[in-house]
Amino acid sequence: MGHAVAEALGDLLKRTLRANLYQALTENIGEGVDEVTYPVLSGLARTGPCSAAELAGEVGLDRSGVSRRASRLEAAGLVRRAPDPDDRRAVLLALTEQGTETVALMRERLAARIEESLRSWPEGEARSFARNLRRFLDEGPFKEV
Amino acid sequence: MGHAVAEALGDLLKRTLRANLYQALTENIGEGVDEVTYPVLSGLARTGPCSAAELAGEVGLDRSGVSRRASRLEAAGLVRRAPDPDDRRAVLLALTEQGTETVALMRERLAARIEESLRSWPEGEARSFARNLRRFLDEGPFKEV
DNA sequence: CGGTGTTGCGTGCGTTGCGCACGCATAAGG
DNA sequence: CCTTATGCGTGCGCAACGCACGCAACACCG
């Protein structure tokens, strides 16, 4: 049982990484966002405005890497650097309106692909799969790893 | 529905990548295998003895990269380079006995972690989750991407 | 109010892995 | 036999990463 899930997860990772899922999703979406910068963009959408250091923890990257990626996104007009009013050292990264739209669009794309492939599933199974996947994430072996 | 799955998948990828799952699994396992070389080792276990070029397609890497990684694994005694008896240009990569044991051990580790976290699930749900995950992979949007 | 340690940020530097392309050895075909 | 194609390893340039430095701004304290 564990083996079956492990095998499937391995395949999932392999395929997503190999195929550069991000690359497919970021195709024709604009100049600044690519498979490299996307995680920062997406992470920023999850966290809301925050510092590069916090975002680094979120996306599992060094602070400097986040900063550099953010610079690219900033140049593309998707991310804005704003001085923290409470601390003049700090810089808050935030999505611009265009950035928000972009990440929404990409999520829409991904969701559409998934929805499409779930369409042929019995309603109940699709629902239980979604629920179980979420549960596996929340309680499973990757909870805190 | 698609959104829920998309969200969960995003989290899954994020966590596995961030946490360097490979790193956790390859801990204390020997000298030559690390999170970089593991995919080659694992891919070789799937394909059986084959050329670096084939393996490259399997793991989604350039042939040269596979060759270099294989060299490391070879130095560690986990992979063996053998001349192809039918074609003296060709080189077949194959797992040594130690390599086979290593990949088996790592899979065991991963499966154990998953098994552990599935233990608290109702038997039927765990089974259906495993089945649906596999099905999602085989029929889903990552089928050929 | 000056001084000292701390925190947050950007960036230079060395390291690492990648893909591309070259050269060499062998196979295949006329 | 000579030409073309195939398979392999490796040098090279590029990109991204983490580390560590320097600078600016806070915080605490005598």
Short mmCIF file of N, CA, C and O in Angstrom, two decimals, chain B residues 32-121:
data_model
loop_
_atom_site.label_atom_id
_atom_site.label_comp_id
_atom_site.label_asym_id
_atom_site.label_seq_id
_atom_site.Cartn_x
_atom_site.Cartn_y
_atom_site.Cartn_z
N GLY B 32 28.35 7.90 -2.10
CA GLY B 32 28.20 8.38 -3.46
C GLY B 32 26.83 8.92 -3.81
O GLY B 32 26.69 9.75 -4.71
N VAL B 33 25.81 8.49 -3.11
CA VAL B 33 24.46 8.85 -3.52
C VAL B 33 23.96 10.03 -2.72
O VAL B 33 24.01 10.04 -1.50
N ASP B 34 23.52 11.04 -3.42
CA ASP B 34 22.96 12.21 -2.77
C ASP B 34 21.71 12.61 -3.54
O ASP B 34 21.27 11.90 -4.44
N GLU B 35 21.17 13.76 -3.18
CA GLU B 35 19.93 14.17 -3.83
C GLU B 35 20.13 14.46 -5.31
O GLU B 35 19.17 14.51 -6.07
N VAL B 36 21.37 14.65 -5.70
CA VAL B 36 21.63 14.92 -7.11
C VAL B 36 21.69 13.62 -7.92
O VAL B 36 21.10 13.52 -8.99
N THR B 37 22.38 12.66 -7.38
CA THR B 37 22.58 11.43 -8.14
C THR B 37 21.44 10.44 -8.00
O THR B 37 21.33 9.52 -8.81
N TYR B 38 20.60 10.64 -7.00
CA TYR B 38 19.55 9.66 -6.76
C TYR B 38 18.65 9.39 -7.97
O TYR B 38 18.34 8.23 -8.26
N PRO B 39 18.20 10.43 -8.66
CA PRO B 39 17.30 10.15 -9.79
C PRO B 39 17.89 9.18 -10.80
O PRO B 39 17.18 8.36 -11.36
N VAL B 40 19.18 9.29 -11.02
CA VAL B 40 19.82 8.36 -11.95
C VAL B 40 19.78 6.95 -11.40
O VAL B 40 19.44 5.99 -12.10
N LEU B 41 20.10 6.83 -10.15
CA LEU B 41 20.08 5.52 -9.51
C LEU B 41 18.69 4.91 -9.58
O LEU B 41 18.52 3.75 -9.97
N SER B 42 17.72 5.70 -9.24
CA SER B 42 16.34 5.22 -9.22
C SER B 42 15.86 4.89 -10.63
O SER B 42 15.20 3.88 -10.85
N GLY B 43 16.20 5.76 -11.57
CA GLY B 43 15.79 5.52 -12.95
C GLY B 43 16.40 4.24 -13.48
O GLY B 43 15.72 3.46 -14.17
N LEU B 44 17.62 4.01 -13.11
CA LEU B 44 18.30 2.80 -13.56
C LEU B 44 17.62 1.55 -12.99
O LEU B 44 17.58 0.51 -13.64
N ALA B 45 17.10 1.71 -11.80
CA ALA B 45 16.39 0.58 -11.20
C ALA B 45 15.10 0.29 -11.97
O ALA B 45 14.68 -0.85 -12.09
N ARG B 46 14.49 1.36 -12.48
CA ARG B 46 13.26 1.16 -13.25
C ARG B 46 13.54 0.54 -14.61
O ARG B 46 12.85 -0.38 -15.03
N THR B 47 14.54 1.07 -15.29
CA THR B 47 14.76 0.65 -16.67
C THR B 47 15.53 -0.65 -16.79
O THR B 47 15.43 -1.33 -17.80
N GLY B 48 16.33 -0.97 -15.79
CA GLY B 48 17.29 -2.03 -15.97
C GLY B 48 18.49 -1.49 -16.72
O GLY B 48 18.51 -0.31 -17.08
N PRO B 49 19.47 -2.33 -16.97
CA PRO B 49 20.68 -1.88 -17.65
C PRO B 49 20.35 -1.22 -18.99
O PRO B 49 19.58 -1.77 -19.77
N CYS B 50 20.91 -0.05 -19.21
CA CYS B 50 20.66 0.64 -20.46
C CYS B 50 21.72 1.71 -20.67
O CYS B 50 22.56 1.94 -19.80
N SER B 51 21.67 2.35 -21.79
CA SER B 51 22.65 3.37 -22.12
C SER B 51 22.32 4.67 -21.40
O SER B 51 21.20 4.88 -20.95
N ALA B 52 23.29 5.54 -21.32
CA ALA B 52 23.07 6.83 -20.69
C ALA B 52 22.05 7.64 -21.46
O ALA B 52 21.27 8.40 -20.88
N ALA B 53 22.03 7.47 -22.77
CA ALA B 53 21.10 8.23 -23.59
C ALA B 53 19.65 7.86 -23.26
O ALA B 53 18.79 8.73 -23.09
N GLU B 54 19.39 6.58 -23.14
CA GLU B 54 18.03 6.15 -22.78
C GLU B 54 17.66 6.65 -21.40
O GLU B 54 16.58 7.17 -21.18
N LEU B 55 18.60 6.48 -20.50
CA LEU B 55 18.36 6.89 -19.13
C LEU B 55 18.09 8.40 -19.06
O LEU B 55 17.31 8.87 -18.24
N ALA B 56 18.73 9.13 -19.94
CA ALA B 56 18.53 10.57 -19.98
C ALA B 56 17.06 10.89 -20.26
O ALA B 56 16.46 11.74 -19.60
N GLY B 57 16.49 10.17 -21.23
CA GLY B 57 15.08 10.37 -21.51
C GLY B 57 14.22 10.02 -20.31
O GLY B 57 13.24 10.70 -20.01
N GLU B 58 14.63 8.99 -19.62
CA GLU B 58 13.86 8.54 -18.47
C GLU B 58 13.84 9.57 -17.35
O GLU B 58 12.81 9.82 -16.75
N VAL B 59 14.97 10.14 -17.07
CA VAL B 59 15.03 11.07 -15.94
C VAL B 59 14.90 12.53 -16.38
O VAL B 59 14.91 13.42 -15.54
N GLY B 60 14.77 12.76 -17.67
CA GLY B 60 14.56 14.12 -18.14
C GLY B 60 15.80 14.98 -17.98
O GLY B 60 15.76 16.07 -17.43
N LEU B 61 16.90 14.46 -18.48
CA LEU B 61 18.17 15.16 -18.30
C LEU B 61 18.95 14.99 -19.58
O LEU B 61 18.67 14.13 -20.39
N ASP B 62 19.95 15.82 -19.73
CA ASP B 62 20.82 15.66 -20.88
C ASP B 62 21.68 14.41 -20.70
O ASP B 62 22.01 14.01 -19.59
N ARG B 63 22.03 13.84 -21.81
CA ARG B 63 22.87 12.65 -21.78
C ARG B 63 24.15 12.88 -21.00
O ARG B 63 24.61 12.02 -20.25
N SER B 64 24.75 14.03 -21.21
CA SER B 64 26.02 14.31 -20.55
C SER B 64 25.87 14.37 -19.03
O SER B 64 26.73 13.89 -18.30
N GLY B 65 24.77 14.95 -18.60
CA GLY B 65 24.52 15.02 -17.18
C GLY B 65 24.39 13.64 -16.57
O GLY B 65 24.95 13.35 -15.51
N VAL B 66 23.65 12.80 -17.24
CA VAL B 66 23.50 11.43 -16.75
C VAL B 66 24.85 10.75 -16.68
O VAL B 66 25.17 10.07 -15.70
N SER B 67 25.64 10.96 -17.71
CA SER B 67 26.96 10.32 -17.73
C SER B 67 27.81 10.78 -16.55
O SER B 67 28.46 9.96 -15.89
N ARG B 68 27.77 12.05 -16.28
CA ARG B 68 28.57 12.56 -15.17
C ARG B 68 28.08 12.02 -13.84
O ARG B 68 28.86 11.63 -12.96
N ARG B 69 26.77 12.04 -13.67
CA ARG B 69 26.23 11.50 -12.42
C ARG B 69 26.56 10.03 -12.27
O ARG B 69 26.90 9.55 -11.18
N ALA B 70 26.46 9.33 -13.39
CA ALA B 70 26.78 7.91 -13.35
C ALA B 70 28.22 7.69 -12.94
O ALA B 70 28.54 6.73 -12.23
N SER B 71 29.09 8.59 -13.36
CA SER B 71 30.49 8.45 -12.99
C SER B 71 30.67 8.51 -11.49
O SER B 71 31.45 7.75 -10.89
N ARG B 72 29.91 9.40 -10.88
CA ARG B 72 30.00 9.49 -9.42
C ARG B 72 29.52 8.21 -8.76
O ARG B 72 30.15 7.69 -7.83
N LEU B 73 28.39 7.77 -9.24
CA LEU B 73 27.83 6.54 -8.66
C LEU B 73 28.76 5.36 -8.91
O LEU B 73 28.86 4.45 -8.08
N GLU B 74 29.43 5.40 -10.03
CA GLU B 74 30.37 4.33 -10.34
C GLU B 74 31.52 4.36 -9.33
O GLU B 74 31.93 3.32 -8.80
N ALA B 75 32.00 5.57 -9.07
CA ALA B 75 33.10 5.71 -8.11
C ALA B 75 32.68 5.21 -6.74
O ALA B 75 33.49 4.71 -5.97
N ALA B 76 31.40 5.35 -6.45
CA ALA B 76 30.90 4.92 -5.15
C ALA B 76 30.56 3.44 -5.13
O ALA B 76 30.15 2.90 -4.11
N GLY B 77 30.69 2.80 -6.28
CA GLY B 77 30.45 1.36 -6.32
C GLY B 77 28.99 0.98 -6.44
O GLY B 77 28.61 -0.15 -6.20
N LEU B 78 28.16 1.94 -6.83
CA LEU B 78 26.73 1.64 -6.91
C LEU B 78 26.28 1.36 -8.34
O LEU B 78 25.24 0.75 -8.56
N VAL B 79 27.07 1.85 -9.28
CA VAL B 79 26.73 1.65 -10.68
C VAL B 79 27.95 1.07 -11.39
O VAL B 79 29.09 1.39 -11.04
N ARG B 80 27.69 0.26 -12.37
CA ARG B 80 28.78 -0.38 -13.10
C ARG B 80 28.65 -0.02 -14.57
O ARG B 80 27.54 -0.01 -15.13
N ARG B 81 29.77 0.32 -15.19
CA ARG B 81 29.79 0.53 -16.63
C ARG B 81 30.31 -0.74 -17.29
O ARG B 81 31.40 -1.18 -16.99
N ALA B 82 29.52 -1.28 -18.18
CA ALA B 82 29.93 -2.49 -18.88
C ALA B 82 29.81 -2.26 -20.37
O ALA B 82 28.84 -1.65 -20.83
N PRO B 83 30.80 -2.68 -21.12
CA PRO B 83 30.71 -2.53 -22.57
C PRO B 83 29.59 -3.39 -23.12
O PRO B 83 29.40 -4.53 -22.69
N ASP B 84 28.86 -2.82 -24.05
CA ASP B 84 27.79 -3.57 -24.69
C ASP B 84 28.41 -4.64 -25.59
O ASP B 84 29.20 -4.31 -26.48
N PRO B 85 28.10 -5.89 -25.36
CA PRO B 85 28.73 -6.95 -26.15
C PRO B 85 28.36 -6.86 -27.64
O PRO B 85 29.13 -7.30 -28.49
N ASP B 86 27.21 -6.26 -27.94
CA ASP B 86 26.76 -6.19 -29.33
C ASP B 86 27.29 -4.97 -30.07
O ASP B 86 27.17 -4.88 -31.29
N ASP B 87 27.80 -4.01 -29.32
CA ASP B 87 28.23 -2.75 -29.95
C ASP B 87 29.37 -2.18 -29.12
O ASP B 87 29.16 -1.69 -28.02
N ARG B 88 30.53 -2.24 -29.66
CA ARG B 88 31.69 -1.90 -28.84
C ARG B 88 31.81 -0.40 -28.58
O ARG B 88 32.66 0.01 -27.80
N ARG B 89 30.98 0.40 -29.24
CA ARG B 89 30.93 1.81 -28.86
C ARG B 89 30.14 1.98 -27.58
O ARG B 89 30.48 2.77 -26.70
N ALA B 90 29.07 1.24 -27.50
CA ALA B 90 28.08 1.47 -26.45
C ALA B 90 28.56 1.05 -25.07
O ALA B 90 29.39 0.16 -24.94
N VAL B 91 28.02 1.71 -24.09
CA VAL B 91 28.32 1.38 -22.69
C VAL B 91 27.00 1.19 -21.97
O VAL B 91 26.12 2.06 -22.03
N LEU B 92 26.89 0.10 -21.31
CA LEU B 92 25.66 -0.14 -20.57
C LEU B 92 25.85 0.22 -19.10
O LEU B 92 26.80 -0.25 -18.47
N LEU B 93 24.94 1.03 -18.60
CA LEU B 93 24.95 1.33 -17.17
C LEU B 93 24.06 0.32 -16.47
O LEU B 93 22.95 0.04 -16.92
N ALA B 94 24.54 -0.15 -15.36
CA ALA B 94 23.75 -1.11 -14.60
C ALA B 94 24.03 -0.92 -13.12
O ALA B 94 25.10 -0.43 -12.73
N LEU B 95 23.07 -1.28 -12.30
CA LEU B 95 23.27 -1.22 -10.86
C LEU B 95 24.17 -2.38 -10.43
O LEU B 95 24.03 -3.50 -10.91
N THR B 96 25.08 -2.08 -9.54
CA THR B 96 25.79 -3.17 -8.88
C THR B 96 24.86 -3.76 -7.84
O THR B 96 23.76 -3.25 -7.58
N GLU B 97 25.31 -4.80 -7.23
CA GLU B 97 24.48 -5.39 -6.18
C GLU B 97 24.25 -4.38 -5.06
O GLU B 97 23.14 -4.20 -4.57
N GLN B 98 25.32 -3.70 -4.73
CA GLN B 98 25.20 -2.68 -3.68
C GLN B 98 24.24 -1.58 -4.10
O GLN B 98 23.46 -1.07 -3.29
N GLY B 99 24.28 -1.22 -5.39
CA GLY B 99 23.36 -0.20 -5.88
C GLY B 99 21.92 -0.65 -5.78
O GLY B 99 21.04 0.11 -5.38
N THR B 100 21.69 -1.90 -6.11
CA THR B 100 20.34 -2.45 -6.01
C THR B 100 19.85 -2.40 -4.58
O THR B 100 18.71 -1.99 -4.30
N GLU B 101 20.74 -2.80 -3.68
CA GLU B 101 20.36 -2.78 -2.27
C GLU B 101 20.06 -1.36 -1.82
O GLU B 101 19.11 -1.11 -1.08
N THR B 102 20.87 -0.44 -2.28
CA THR B 102 20.70 0.95 -1.86
C THR B 102 19.36 1.51 -2.29
O THR B 102 18.63 2.11 -1.51
N VAL B 103 19.03 1.31 -3.57
CA VAL B 103 17.78 1.87 -4.04
C VAL B 103 16.60 1.18 -3.37
O VAL B 103 15.59 1.82 -3.03
N ALA B 104 16.76 -0.11 -3.09
CA ALA B 104 15.69 -0.82 -2.39
C ALA B 104 15.50 -0.24 -1.00
O ALA B 104 14.38 -0.03 -0.54
N LEU B 105 16.62 0.03 -0.35
CA LEU B 105 16.55 0.58 1.00
C LEU B 105 15.86 1.94 1.01
O LEU B 105 15.02 2.21 1.86
N MET B 106 16.21 2.78 0.04
CA MET B 106 15.61 4.11 0.02
C MET B 106 14.13 4.04 -0.27
O MET B 106 13.33 4.79 0.29
N ARG B 107 13.76 3.15 -1.17
CA ARG B 107 12.33 2.99 -1.44
C ARG B 107 11.61 2.48 -0.21
O ARG B 107 10.49 2.89 0.09
N GLU B 108 12.29 1.61 0.50
CA GLU B 108 11.71 1.10 1.74
C GLU B 108 11.48 2.24 2.72
O GLU B 108 10.43 2.33 3.35
N ARG B 109 12.47 3.10 2.81
CA ARG B 109 12.33 4.24 3.72
C ARG B 109 11.13 5.10 3.36
O ARG B 109 10.31 5.45 4.21
N LEU B 110 11.04 5.43 2.08
CA LEU B 110 9.94 6.29 1.65
C LEU B 110 8.60 5.61 1.88
O LEU B 110 7.67 6.19 2.43
N ALA B 111 8.54 4.34 1.48
CA ALA B 111 7.29 3.60 1.65
C ALA B 111 6.91 3.52 3.12
O ALA B 111 5.73 3.64 3.48
N ALA B 112 7.89 3.35 3.96
CA ALA B 112 7.61 3.25 5.39
C ALA B 112 7.01 4.54 5.92
O ALA B 112 6.07 4.53 6.70
N ARG B 113 7.57 5.65 5.46
CA ARG B 113 7.04 6.95 5.91
C ARG B 113 5.60 7.11 5.48
O ARG B 113 4.75 7.61 6.22
N ILE B 114 5.35 6.72 4.23
CA ILE B 114 4.00 6.88 3.72
C ILE B 114 3.05 5.93 4.42
O ILE B 114 1.96 6.31 4.86
N GLU B 115 3.50 4.70 4.55
CA GLU B 115 2.69 3.70 5.25
C GLU B 115 2.31 4.19 6.64
O GLU B 115 1.17 4.10 7.07
N GLU B 116 3.30 4.71 7.30
CA GLU B 116 3.10 5.20 8.66
C GLU B 116 1.98 6.23 8.72
O GLU B 116 1.11 6.19 9.58
N SER B 117 1.99 7.14 7.77
CA SER B 117 1.01 8.22 7.83
C SER B 117 -0.34 7.77 7.30
O SER B 117 -1.36 8.41 7.56
N LEU B 118 -0.35 6.68 6.57
CA LEU B 118 -1.63 6.17 6.08
C LEU B 118 -2.28 5.22 7.09
O LEU B 118 -3.43 4.82 6.94
N ARG B 119 -1.52 4.89 8.11
CA ARG B 119 -1.98 3.88 9.05
C ARG B 119 -3.27 4.33 9.76
O ARG B 119 -4.13 3.53 10.07
N SER B 120 -3.35 5.61 10.01
CA SER B 120 -4.51 6.10 10.76
C SER B 120 -5.74 6.27 9.87
O SER B 120 -6.80 6.60 10.35
N TRP B 121 -5.55 6.07 8.58
CA TRP B 121 -6.69 6.26 7.70
C TRP B 121 -7.58 5.01 7.73
O TRP B 121 -7.07 3.91 7.94
#
